[in-house]
PDB file of C-alpha atoms and ligand atoms in Angstrom:
ATOM      1  CA  MET W   1     -29.271 -29.554 -45.961  1.00 96.00           C
ATOM      2  CA  ARG W   2     -28.468 -28.017 -49.322  1.00 97.00           C
ATOM      3  CA  VAL W   3     -26.119 -30.278 -51.310  1.00 98.00           C
ATOM      4  CA  ILE W   4     -24.123 -28.838 -54.204  1.00 97.00           C
ATOM      5  CA  VAL W   5     -22.219 -31.399 -56.254  1.00 97.00           C
ATOM      6  CA  GLU W   6     -19.300 -30.011 -58.262  1.00 97.00           C
ATOM      7  CA  PRO W   7     -17.442 -32.006 -60.927  1.00 97.00           C
ATOM      8  CA  ASP W   8     -14.101 -31.818 -59.097  1.00 98.00           C
ATOM      9  CA  SER W   9     -12.198 -30.313 -56.200  1.00 98.00           C
ATOM     10  CA  SER W  10     -11.450 -27.041 -58.020  1.00 98.00           C
ATOM     11  CA  GLY W  11     -15.180 -26.558 -58.505  1.00 98.00           C
ATOM     12  CA  VAL W  12     -15.661 -27.119 -54.769  1.00 98.00           C
ATOM     13  CA  SER W  13     -12.965 -24.544 -53.959  1.00 98.00           C
ATOM     14  CA  ARG W  14     -14.415 -21.898 -56.285  1.00 98.00           C
ATOM     15  CA  THR W  15     -18.009 -22.372 -55.141  1.00 98.00           C
ATOM     16  CA  ALA W  16     -17.018 -22.370 -51.468  1.00 98.00           C
ATOM     17  CA  ALA W  17     -14.916 -19.216 -51.943  1.00 98.00           C
ATOM     18  CA  ARG W  18     -17.896 -17.534 -53.652  1.00 98.00           C
ATOM     19  CA  PHE W  19     -20.086 -18.166 -50.579  1.00 98.00           C
ATOM     20  CA  VAL W  20     -17.434 -16.761 -48.249  1.00 98.00           C
ATOM     21  CA  ALA W  21     -16.761 -13.752 -50.508  1.00 98.00           C
ATOM     22  CA  ARG W  22     -20.467 -12.987 -50.823  1.00 97.00           C
ATOM     23  CA  LEU W  23     -20.735 -12.798 -47.032  1.00 98.00           C
ATOM     24  CA  VAL W  24     -17.577 -10.689 -46.662  1.00 98.00           C
ATOM     25  CA  ARG W  25     -18.922  -8.185 -49.228  1.00 98.00           C
ATOM     26  CA  HIS W  26     -22.394  -8.129 -47.729  1.00 98.00           C
ATOM     27  CA  LYS W  27     -21.163  -7.898 -44.119  1.00 98.00           C
ATOM     28  CA  PRO W  28     -17.574  -6.566 -43.958  1.00 98.00           C
ATOM     29  CA  THR W  29     -17.469  -7.108 -40.180  1.00 98.00           C
ATOM     30  CA  CYS W  30     -18.535 -10.747 -40.430  1.00 98.00           C
ATOM     31  CA  VAL W  31     -17.251 -13.500 -38.165  1.00 99.00           C
ATOM     32  CA  LEU W  32     -15.887 -16.492 -40.067  1.00 99.00           C
ATOM     33  CA  GLY W  33     -15.271 -19.915 -38.581  1.00 99.00           C
ATOM     34  CA  LEU W  34     -12.354 -21.580 -40.356  1.00 99.00           C
ATOM     35  CA  ALA W  35     -11.008 -25.087 -40.791  1.00 98.00           C
ATOM     36  CA  THR W  36      -7.562 -26.454 -41.625  1.00 98.00           C
ATOM     37  CA  GLY W  37      -6.580 -29.662 -43.432  1.00 95.00           C
ATOM     38  CA  GLY W  38      -6.244 -30.462 -47.119  1.00 96.00           C
ATOM     39  CA  THR W  39      -9.853 -29.802 -48.154  1.00 98.00           C
ATOM     40  CA  PRO W  40     -10.148 -26.003 -47.723  1.00 98.00           C
ATOM     41  CA  LEU W  41      -6.715 -25.222 -49.195  1.00 98.00           C
ATOM     42  CA  GLY W  42      -8.058 -24.503 -52.696  1.00 98.00           C
ATOM     43  CA  MET W  43     -10.775 -22.272 -51.238  1.00 98.00           C
ATOM     44  CA  TYR W  44      -8.148 -20.257 -49.353  1.00 99.00           C
ATOM     45  CA  GLN W  45      -6.131 -19.879 -52.563  1.00 98.00           C
ATOM     46  CA  GLU W  46      -9.208 -18.613 -54.353  1.00 98.00           C
ATOM     47  CA  LEU W  47      -9.939 -16.121 -51.532  1.00 98.00           C
ATOM     48  CA  ILE W  48      -6.345 -14.868 -51.737  1.00 98.00           C
ATOM     49  CA  ARG W  49      -6.813 -14.423 -55.482  1.00 98.00           C
ATOM     50  CA  MET W  50     -10.076 -12.526 -54.933  1.00 98.00           C
ATOM     51  CA  HIS W  51      -8.326 -10.279 -52.427  1.00 98.00           C
ATOM     52  CA  ARG W  52      -5.474  -9.594 -54.864  1.00 98.00           C
ATOM     53  CA  ASP W  53      -7.435  -9.250 -58.114  1.00 98.00           C
ATOM     54  CA  GLU W  54     -10.849  -8.079 -56.957  1.00 98.00           C
ATOM     55  CA  GLY W  55     -10.016  -6.173 -53.790  1.00 98.00           C
ATOM     56  CA  LEU W  56     -11.951  -8.504 -51.492  1.00 98.00           C
ATOM     57  CA  ASP W  57     -11.515  -6.694 -48.190  1.00 98.00           C
ATOM     58  CA  PHE W  58     -10.841  -8.648 -44.985  1.00 98.00           C
ATOM     59  CA  SER W  59      -9.759  -5.651 -42.909  1.00 98.00           C
ATOM     60  CA  ARG W  60     -12.733  -5.852 -40.541  1.00 98.00           C
ATOM     61  CA  VAL W  61     -13.359  -9.615 -40.692  1.00 98.00           C
ATOM     62  CA  VAL W  62     -12.957 -11.661 -37.503  1.00 99.00           C
ATOM     63  CA  THR W  63     -12.039 -15.357 -37.624  1.00 99.00           C
ATOM     64  CA  PHE W  64     -12.162 -18.302 -35.252  1.00 99.00           C
ATOM     65  CA  ASN W  65     -10.521 -21.606 -36.095  1.00 99.00           C
ATOM     66  CA  LEU W  66     -12.091 -24.885 -35.118  1.00 98.00           C
ATOM     67  CA  ASP W  67      -9.163 -26.597 -33.489  1.00 98.00           C
ATOM     68  CA  GLU W  68      -5.483 -26.927 -32.628  1.00 98.00           C
ATOM     69  CA  TYR W  69      -3.161 -29.729 -31.583  1.00 98.00           C
ATOM     70  CA  VAL W  70      -2.219 -29.732 -27.912  1.00 97.00           C
ATOM     71  CA  GLY W  71       1.481 -29.071 -27.371  1.00 96.00           C
ATOM     72  CA  LEU W  72       2.171 -27.306 -30.686  1.00 96.00           C
ATOM     73  CA  GLY W  73       3.069 -23.617 -30.621  1.00 96.00           C
ATOM     74  CA  PRO W  74       2.362 -21.105 -33.413  1.00 96.00           C
ATOM     75  CA  THR W  75       5.762 -21.583 -35.081  1.00 96.00           C
ATOM     76  CA  HIS W  76       5.501 -25.373 -35.278  1.00 96.00           C
ATOM     77  CA  PRO W  77       5.037 -26.131 -39.011  1.00 96.00           C
ATOM     78  CA  GLN W  78       2.222 -28.588 -38.265  1.00 96.00           C
ATOM     79  CA  SER W  79       0.337 -26.319 -35.892  1.00 97.00           C
ATOM     80  CA  TYR W  80      -2.952 -25.020 -37.202  1.00 98.00           C
ATOM     81  CA  ARG W  81      -1.939 -21.433 -36.355  1.00 98.00           C
ATOM     82  CA  TYR W  82       1.082 -21.848 -38.631  1.00 98.00           C
ATOM     83  CA  PHE W  83      -1.136 -23.422 -41.327  1.00 98.00           C
ATOM     84  CA  MET W  84      -3.526 -20.470 -41.247  1.00 98.00           C
ATOM     85  CA  GLN W  85      -0.726 -17.899 -41.432  1.00 98.00           C
ATOM     86  CA  GLN W  86       0.922 -19.688 -44.359  1.00 98.00           C
ATOM     87  CA  ASN W  87      -2.227 -20.505 -46.301  1.00 98.00           C
ATOM     88  CA  LEU W  88      -4.422 -17.461 -45.702  1.00 98.00           C
ATOM     89  CA  PHE W  89      -3.722 -14.800 -43.089  1.00 98.00           C
ATOM     90  CA  ASP W  90      -0.294 -13.708 -44.378  1.00 98.00           C
ATOM     91  CA  HIS W  91      -1.726 -13.151 -47.863  1.00 98.00           C
ATOM     92  CA  ILE W  92      -4.814 -11.038 -47.154  1.00 98.00           C
ATOM     93  CA  ASN W  93      -5.397  -7.729 -45.388  1.00 98.00           C
ATOM     94  CA  ILE W  94      -6.859  -9.218 -42.220  1.00 98.00           C
ATOM     95  CA  ASP W  95      -6.001  -7.580 -38.900  1.00 98.00           C
ATOM     96  CA  GLN W  96      -3.982 -10.355 -37.211  1.00 98.00           C
ATOM     97  CA  ARG W  97      -5.518  -9.375 -33.858  1.00 98.00           C
ATOM     98  CA  ASN W  98      -8.877 -10.456 -35.258  1.00 98.00           C
ATOM     99  CA  THR W  99      -7.687 -13.998 -36.023  1.00 98.00           C
ATOM    100  CA  HIS W 100      -8.307 -16.579 -33.326  1.00 98.00           C
ATOM    101  CA  VAL W 101      -6.849 -20.088 -33.341  1.00 98.00           C
ATOM    102  CA  PRO W 102      -6.999 -22.107 -30.109  1.00 98.00           C
ATOM    103  CA  ASP W 103      -3.708 -22.038 -28.206  1.00 97.00           C
ATOM    104  CA  GLY W 104      -2.296 -25.566 -28.063  1.00 96.00           C
ATOM    105  CA  ARG W 105       0.023 -24.538 -25.270  1.00 96.00           C
ATOM    106  CA  ALA W 106      -2.571 -23.008 -22.954  1.00 93.00           C
ATOM    107  CA  LEU W 107      -1.838 -23.864 -19.327  1.00 88.00           C
ATOM    108  CA  ASP W 108      -5.299 -24.159 -17.825  1.00 95.00           C
ATOM    109  CA  PHE W 109      -7.225 -25.794 -20.688  1.00 95.00           C
ATOM    110  CA  GLU W 110     -10.598 -25.709 -19.029  1.00 96.00           C
ATOM    111  CA  ALA W 111     -10.436 -21.970 -18.375  1.00 98.00           C
ATOM    112  CA  TYR W 112      -8.902 -21.375 -21.801  1.00 98.00           C
ATOM    113  CA  CYS W 113     -11.695 -23.258 -23.628  1.00 98.00           C
ATOM    114  CA  ALA W 114     -14.369 -21.377 -21.692  1.00 98.00           C
ATOM    115  CA  ARG W 115     -12.672 -18.098 -22.690  1.00 98.00           C
ATOM    116  CA  TYR W 116     -12.580 -19.165 -26.359  1.00 98.00           C
ATOM    117  CA  GLU W 117     -16.323 -19.736 -26.272  1.00 98.00           C
ATOM    118  CA  GLN W 118     -16.827 -16.396 -24.528  1.00 98.00           C
ATOM    119  CA  THR W 119     -14.757 -14.565 -27.149  1.00 98.00           C
ATOM    120  CA  ILE W 120     -16.898 -16.052 -29.930  1.00 98.00           C
ATOM    121  CA  GLU W 121     -19.969 -14.809 -28.099  1.00 98.00           C
ATOM    122  CA  ASP W 122     -18.444 -11.367 -27.469  1.00 98.00           C
ATOM    123  CA  GLU W 123     -17.802 -11.025 -31.206  1.00 98.00           C
ATOM    124  CA  GLY W 124     -21.488 -11.676 -31.882  1.00 98.00           C
ATOM    125  CA  GLY W 125     -21.261 -15.379 -32.811  1.00 98.00           C
ATOM    126  CA  ILE W 126     -20.037 -17.046 -35.988  1.00 98.00           C
ATOM    127  CA  ASP W 127     -21.802 -16.001 -39.197  1.00 98.00           C
ATOM    128  CA  LEU W 128     -20.391 -18.735 -41.415  1.00 99.00           C
ATOM    129  CA  GLN W 129     -18.522 -21.820 -40.244  1.00 99.00           C
ATOM    130  CA  VAL W 130     -16.374 -23.616 -42.826  1.00 99.00           C
ATOM    131  CA  LEU W 131     -16.037 -27.343 -42.110  1.00 99.00           C
ATOM    132  CA  GLY W 132     -14.121 -30.275 -43.527  1.00 98.00           C
ATOM    133  CA  ILE W 133     -15.060 -33.818 -42.612  1.00 98.00           C
ATOM    134  CA  GLY W 134     -12.983 -36.748 -41.409  1.00 96.00           C
ATOM    135  CA  GLY W 135     -13.232 -40.210 -42.956  1.00 95.00           C
ATOM    136  CA  ASP W 136     -15.044 -41.240 -39.765  1.00 94.00           C
ATOM    137  CA  GLY W 137     -17.509 -38.370 -40.096  1.00 97.00           C
ATOM    138  CA  HIS W 138     -15.917 -36.023 -37.555  1.00 97.00           C
ATOM    139  CA  ILE W 139     -16.294 -32.258 -37.776  1.00 98.00           C
ATOM    140  CA  ALA W 140     -13.521 -30.238 -36.130  1.00 98.00           C
ATOM    141  CA  PHE W 141     -11.969 -32.877 -33.845  1.00 97.00           C
ATOM    142  CA  ASN W 142     -15.307 -34.139 -32.568  1.00 98.00           C
ATOM    143  CA  GLU W 143     -14.496 -37.792 -32.889  1.00 97.00           C
ATOM    144  CA  PRO W 144     -17.187 -40.523 -32.974  1.00 97.00           C
ATOM    145  CA  GLY W 145     -18.969 -40.594 -29.626  1.00 97.00           C
ATOM    146  CA  SER W 146     -18.576 -36.864 -28.955  1.00 98.00           C
ATOM    147  CA  SER W 147     -21.644 -35.382 -27.357  1.00 98.00           C
ATOM    148  CA  LEU W 148     -23.781 -33.549 -29.895  1.00 98.00           C
ATOM    149  CA  GLY W 149     -24.105 -30.786 -27.298  1.00 98.00           C
ATOM    150  CA  SER W 150     -20.349 -30.536 -26.676  1.00 98.00           C
ATOM    151  CA  ARG W 151     -18.528 -27.222 -26.316  1.00 98.00           C
ATOM    152  CA  THR W 152     -14.885 -26.218 -26.860  1.00 98.00           C
ATOM    153  CA  ARG W 153     -12.736 -28.676 -24.923  1.00 98.00           C
ATOM    154  CA  LEU W 154      -9.853 -31.132 -25.072  1.00 97.00           C
ATOM    155  CA  LYS W 155     -10.426 -34.224 -27.170  1.00 97.00           C
ATOM    156  CA  THR W 156      -8.421 -37.423 -27.588  1.00 97.00           C
ATOM    157  CA  LEU W 157      -7.856 -38.185 -31.275  1.00 96.00           C
ATOM    158  CA  THR W 158      -8.821 -41.613 -32.605  1.00 95.00           C
ATOM    159  CA  ALA W 159      -6.287 -43.973 -34.168  1.00 95.00           C
ATOM    160  CA  GLU W 160      -7.954 -43.322 -37.560  1.00 92.00           C
ATOM    161  CA  THR W 161      -7.520 -39.542 -37.322  1.00 92.00           C
ATOM    162  CA  ILE W 162      -3.933 -39.944 -36.127  1.00 95.00           C
ATOM    163  CA  ARG W 163      -3.252 -42.230 -39.086  1.00 94.00           C
ATOM    164  CA  ASP W 164      -4.967 -39.850 -41.555  1.00 90.00           C
ATOM    165  CA  ASN W 165      -2.998 -36.851 -40.290  1.00 92.00           C
ATOM    166  CA  ALA W 166       0.353 -38.660 -40.129  1.00 94.00           C
ATOM    167  CA  ARG W 167       0.807 -37.623 -43.786  1.00 92.00           C
ATOM    168  CA  PHE W 168       1.468 -34.059 -42.592  1.00 90.00           C
ATOM    169  CA  PHE W 169       3.838 -35.077 -39.773  1.00 93.00           C
ATOM    170  CA  GLY W 170       5.947 -37.729 -41.478  1.00 91.00           C
ATOM    171  CA  SER W 171       5.052 -40.496 -39.022  1.00 93.00           C
ATOM    172  CA  VAL W 172       2.215 -41.646 -36.786  1.00 95.00           C
ATOM    173  CA  GLU W 173       4.402 -41.241 -33.673  1.00 95.00           C
ATOM    174  CA  GLN W 174       4.772 -37.496 -34.232  1.00 95.00           C
ATOM    175  CA  VAL W 175       1.028 -36.751 -34.372  1.00 96.00           C
ATOM    176  CA  PRO W 176      -0.210 -35.242 -31.078  1.00 97.00           C
ATOM    177  CA  ARG W 177      -2.792 -37.388 -29.277  1.00 97.00           C
ATOM    178  CA  LEU W 178      -4.878 -34.495 -27.998  1.00 97.00           C
ATOM    179  CA  ALA W 179      -6.468 -31.440 -29.540  1.00 97.00           C
ATOM    180  CA  ILE W 180      -8.492 -28.443 -28.426  1.00 98.00           C
ATOM    181  CA  THR W 181     -11.645 -28.374 -30.499  1.00 98.00           C
ATOM    182  CA  MET W 182     -14.865 -26.446 -30.740  1.00 98.00           C
ATOM    183  CA  GLY W 183     -17.711 -28.753 -29.765  1.00 98.00           C
ATOM    184  CA  VAL W 184     -20.576 -29.941 -31.942  1.00 98.00           C
ATOM    185  CA  GLY W 185     -22.841 -27.662 -29.897  1.00 98.00           C
ATOM    186  CA  THR W 186     -20.529 -24.711 -30.582  1.00 98.00           C
ATOM    187  CA  ILE W 187     -20.599 -25.413 -34.316  1.00 98.00           C
ATOM    188  CA  LEU W 188     -24.389 -25.774 -34.389  1.00 98.00           C
ATOM    189  CA  GLU W 189     -24.683 -22.236 -33.001  1.00 98.00           C
ATOM    190  CA  SER W 190     -23.064 -20.735 -36.130  1.00 98.00           C
ATOM    191  CA  ARG W 191     -25.618 -18.952 -38.269  1.00 98.00           C
ATOM    192  CA  GLN W 192     -24.592 -20.890 -41.376  1.00 98.00           C
ATOM    193  CA  CYS W 193     -22.320 -23.888 -42.027  1.00 98.00           C
ATOM    194  CA  LEU W 194     -20.393 -24.640 -45.205  1.00 99.00           C
ATOM    195  CA  LEU W 195     -19.347 -28.287 -45.283  1.00 99.00           C
ATOM    196  CA  LEU W 196     -16.669 -29.193 -47.846  1.00 99.00           C
ATOM    197  CA  ALA W 197     -15.670 -32.673 -48.952  1.00 98.00           C
ATOM    198  CA  THR W 198     -13.625 -34.002 -51.853  1.00 98.00           C
ATOM    199  CA  GLY W 199     -12.384 -37.413 -52.902  1.00 98.00           C
ATOM    200  CA  GLU W 200     -13.669 -40.945 -52.569  1.00 98.00           C
ATOM    201  CA  ALA W 201     -12.237 -41.354 -49.056  1.00 97.00           C
ATOM    202  CA  LYS W 202     -15.062 -39.055 -47.894  1.00 98.00           C
ATOM    203  CA  ALA W 203     -17.919 -40.763 -49.780  1.00 98.00           C
ATOM    204  CA  VAL W 204     -19.120 -42.969 -46.913  1.00 98.00           C
ATOM    205  CA  ALA W 205     -18.854 -40.176 -44.341  1.00 98.00           C
ATOM    206  CA  ILE W 206     -20.839 -37.868 -46.645  1.00 98.00           C
ATOM    207  CA  ARG W 207     -23.576 -40.458 -47.168  1.00 98.00           C
ATOM    208  CA  GLU W 208     -23.869 -40.988 -43.418  1.00 98.00           C
ATOM    209  CA  THR W 209     -23.836 -37.238 -42.778  1.00 98.00           C
ATOM    210  CA  VAL W 210     -26.457 -36.288 -45.353  1.00 98.00           C
ATOM    211  CA  GLU W 211     -28.692 -39.354 -45.535  1.00 98.00           C
ATOM    212  CA  GLY W 212     -27.939 -41.384 -42.415  1.00 98.00           C
ATOM    213  CA  PRO W 213     -29.489 -41.066 -38.973  1.00 98.00           C
ATOM    214  CA  VAL W 214     -28.355 -38.292 -36.629  1.00 98.00           C
ATOM    215  CA  THR W 215     -25.861 -39.979 -34.355  1.00 98.00           C
ATOM    216  CA  ALA W 216     -22.919 -39.086 -32.148  1.00 98.00           C
ATOM    217  CA  GLN W 217     -21.059 -41.872 -33.969  1.00 98.00           C
ATOM    218  CA  VAL W 218     -20.924 -39.573 -37.027  1.00 98.00           C
ATOM    219  CA  THR W 219     -20.717 -36.123 -35.517  1.00 98.00           C
ATOM    220  CA  ALA W 220     -21.211 -34.367 -38.881  1.00 98.00           C
ATOM    221  CA  SER W 221     -24.714 -35.893 -39.000  1.00 98.00           C
ATOM    222  CA  ALA W 222     -25.686 -33.369 -36.292  1.00 98.00           C
ATOM    223  CA  LEU W 223     -25.651 -30.789 -39.098  1.00 98.00           C
ATOM    224  CA  GLN W 224     -29.043 -32.213 -40.128  1.00 98.00           C
ATOM    225  CA  LEU W 225     -30.408 -30.393 -37.072  1.00 98.00           C
ATOM    226  CA  HIS W 226     -29.050 -27.041 -38.258  1.00 98.00           C
ATOM    227  CA  ARG W 227     -31.371 -24.781 -40.258  1.00 97.00           C
ATOM    228  CA  ASP W 228     -28.788 -23.520 -42.760  1.00 98.00           C
ATOM    229  CA  VAL W 229     -26.102 -25.918 -43.967  1.00 98.00           C
ATOM    230  CA  ILE W 230     -24.622 -25.960 -47.462  1.00 98.00           C
ATOM    231  CA  ALA W 231     -22.563 -29.016 -48.364  1.00 98.00           C
ATOM    232  CA  VAL W 232     -20.265 -28.390 -51.337  1.00 98.00           C
ATOM    233  CA  ILE W 233     -18.788 -31.693 -52.456  1.00 98.00           C
ATOM    234  CA  ASP W 234     -17.217 -33.194 -55.556  1.00 98.00           C
ATOM    235  CA  GLU W 235     -18.499 -36.137 -57.610  1.00 98.00           C
ATOM    236  CA  LEU W 236     -16.199 -38.565 -55.819  1.00 98.00           C
ATOM    237  CA  ALA W 237     -17.418 -37.574 -52.366  1.00 98.00           C
ATOM    238  CA  ALA W 238     -21.025 -37.636 -53.637  1.00 98.00           C
ATOM    239  CA  ALA W 239     -20.683 -41.104 -55.176  1.00 98.00           C
ATOM    240  CA  ARG W 240     -22.608 -42.935 -52.454  1.00 98.00           C
ATOM    241  CA  LEU W 241     -25.502 -40.527 -52.036  1.00 98.00           C
ATOM    242  CA  ALA W 242     -28.816 -42.177 -52.920  1.00 98.00           C
ATOM    243  CA  ARG W 243     -30.555 -38.887 -53.771  1.00 97.00           C
ATOM    244  CA  ARG W 244     -27.822 -37.358 -55.905  1.00 95.00           C
ATOM    245  CA  ASP W 245     -30.179 -36.672 -58.823  1.00 95.00           C
ATOM    246  CA  TYR W 246     -32.648 -34.909 -56.573  1.00 97.00           C
ATOM    247  CA  TYR W 247     -29.937 -32.606 -55.151  1.00 97.00           C
ATOM    248  CA  ARG W 248     -29.033 -31.657 -58.720  1.00 95.00           C
ATOM    249  CA  GLU W 249     -32.694 -30.853 -59.480  1.00 96.00           C
ATOM    250  CA  VAL W 250     -32.861 -28.635 -56.418  1.00 96.00           C
ATOM    251  CA  GLU W 251     -29.738 -26.764 -57.525  1.00 94.00           C
ATOM    252  CA  ARG W 252     -31.125 -26.245 -61.022  1.00 93.00           C
ATOM    253  CA  ALA W 253     -34.261 -24.744 -59.506  1.00 94.00           C
ATOM    254  CA  GLN W 254     -32.118 -22.611 -57.190  1.00 91.00           C
ATOM    255  CA  GLU W 255     -30.117 -21.273 -60.167  1.00 90.00           C
ATOM    256  CA  LEU W 256     -33.305 -20.299 -61.975  1.00 93.00           C
ATOM    257  CA  LEU W 257     -34.553 -18.489 -58.882  1.00 92.00           C
ATOM    258  CA  GLU W 258     -31.263 -16.626 -58.503  1.00 88.00           C
ATOM    259  CA  ALA W 259     -31.258 -15.684 -62.206  1.00 89.00           C
ATOM    260  CA  ASP W 260     -34.793 -14.328 -61.781  1.00 89.00           C
ATOM    261  CA  ARG W 261     -33.630 -12.227 -58.847  1.00 87.00           C
ATOM    262  CA  GLY W 262     -30.596 -11.045 -60.860  1.00 81.00           C
ATOM    263  CA  GLU W 263     -28.068 -12.530 -58.378  1.00 76.00           C
TER     264      GLU W 263
HETATM  265  C1  F6R B   1      -9.473 -29.272 -39.328  1.00 92.25           C
HETATM  266  C2  F6R B   1     -10.628 -30.044 -38.908  1.00 92.25           C
HETATM  267  C3  F6R B   1     -10.835 -31.459 -39.348  1.00 92.25           C
HETATM  268  C4  F6R B   1     -10.671 -31.645 -40.852  1.00 92.25           C
HETATM  269  C5  F6R B   1     -10.925 -33.100 -41.251  1.00 92.25           C
HETATM  270  C6  F6R B   1     -10.671 -33.344 -42.719  1.00 92.25           C
HETATM  271  O1  F6R B   1      -9.505 -27.973 -38.774  1.00 92.25           O
HETATM  272  O2  F6R B   1     -11.419 -29.531 -38.190  1.00 92.25           O
HETATM  273  O3  F6R B   1     -12.111 -31.886 -38.968  1.00 92.25           O
HETATM  274  O4  F6R B   1     -11.576 -30.816 -41.518  1.00 92.25           O
HETATM  275  O5  F6R B   1     -10.105 -33.943 -40.494  1.00 92.25           O
HETATM  276  O6  F6R B   1      -9.334 -33.098 -43.017  1.00 92.25           O
HETATM  277  P1  F6R B   1      -8.822 -33.050 -44.533  1.00 92.25           P
HETATM  278  O7  F6R B   1      -9.422 -31.844 -45.142  1.00 92.25           O
HETATM  279  O8  F6R B   1      -7.324 -32.922 -44.417  1.00 92.25           O
HETATM  280  O9  F6R B   1      -9.267 -34.312 -45.169  1.00 92.25           O
END
């Protein structure tokens, strides 16, 4: 796993946006996997800025979001569809028909989840999957104990996730108990993963993800099995990594290589 440590969360947002923008320029028809939550917000703002000021073109980009709360429709202010419209899709030139967020009000969830997987496949698979991480090490809503081979399905949220996300809903009682989420297996099939983490509340989860054993108790640790993962994290989230200095060395070498290649 490549680990890039930025001084602060704005550095994380800018670096992450650069990776996404590079792909969009290189492959205008790329398939992006997207996440919601507080962490990627700055990256979305930077992508909107790049679209506005630099003409970054999303017209042929296809997106798939990781997850959605069960029971919330697209106009519910806490639904992930609403979040994506407000924080990205309404501000760039993406074709709305190319944006996919799981439908929290699907009737037959099993059939719906199978179709979601099929649509990802029909679009050629995800080129770059953006991920946040929960304090308990979850990616998407793959809570501790989720099978590392899991596919898109319904998942019961843990008390910790419900508590963490209550800040968006106003109270714990209003947070849905179930979500549709891509599985760990689905995520591992993306061609590249971009894991973002900021703040000290993520430091333990990041240590377990990057340097701990691969375990279903920390579903992000499954990313160690993926051939192309870039973790972009701030100093606070990196605070508990034992090999922090080594990751910095690797990045310095990487920069020299890129300068040599004129990138
Ligand atoms: C959201 C998602 C979640 C979040 C994670 C961190 O689509 O998949 O796994 O990435 O819960 O959330 P924040 O960024 O709010 O700390």
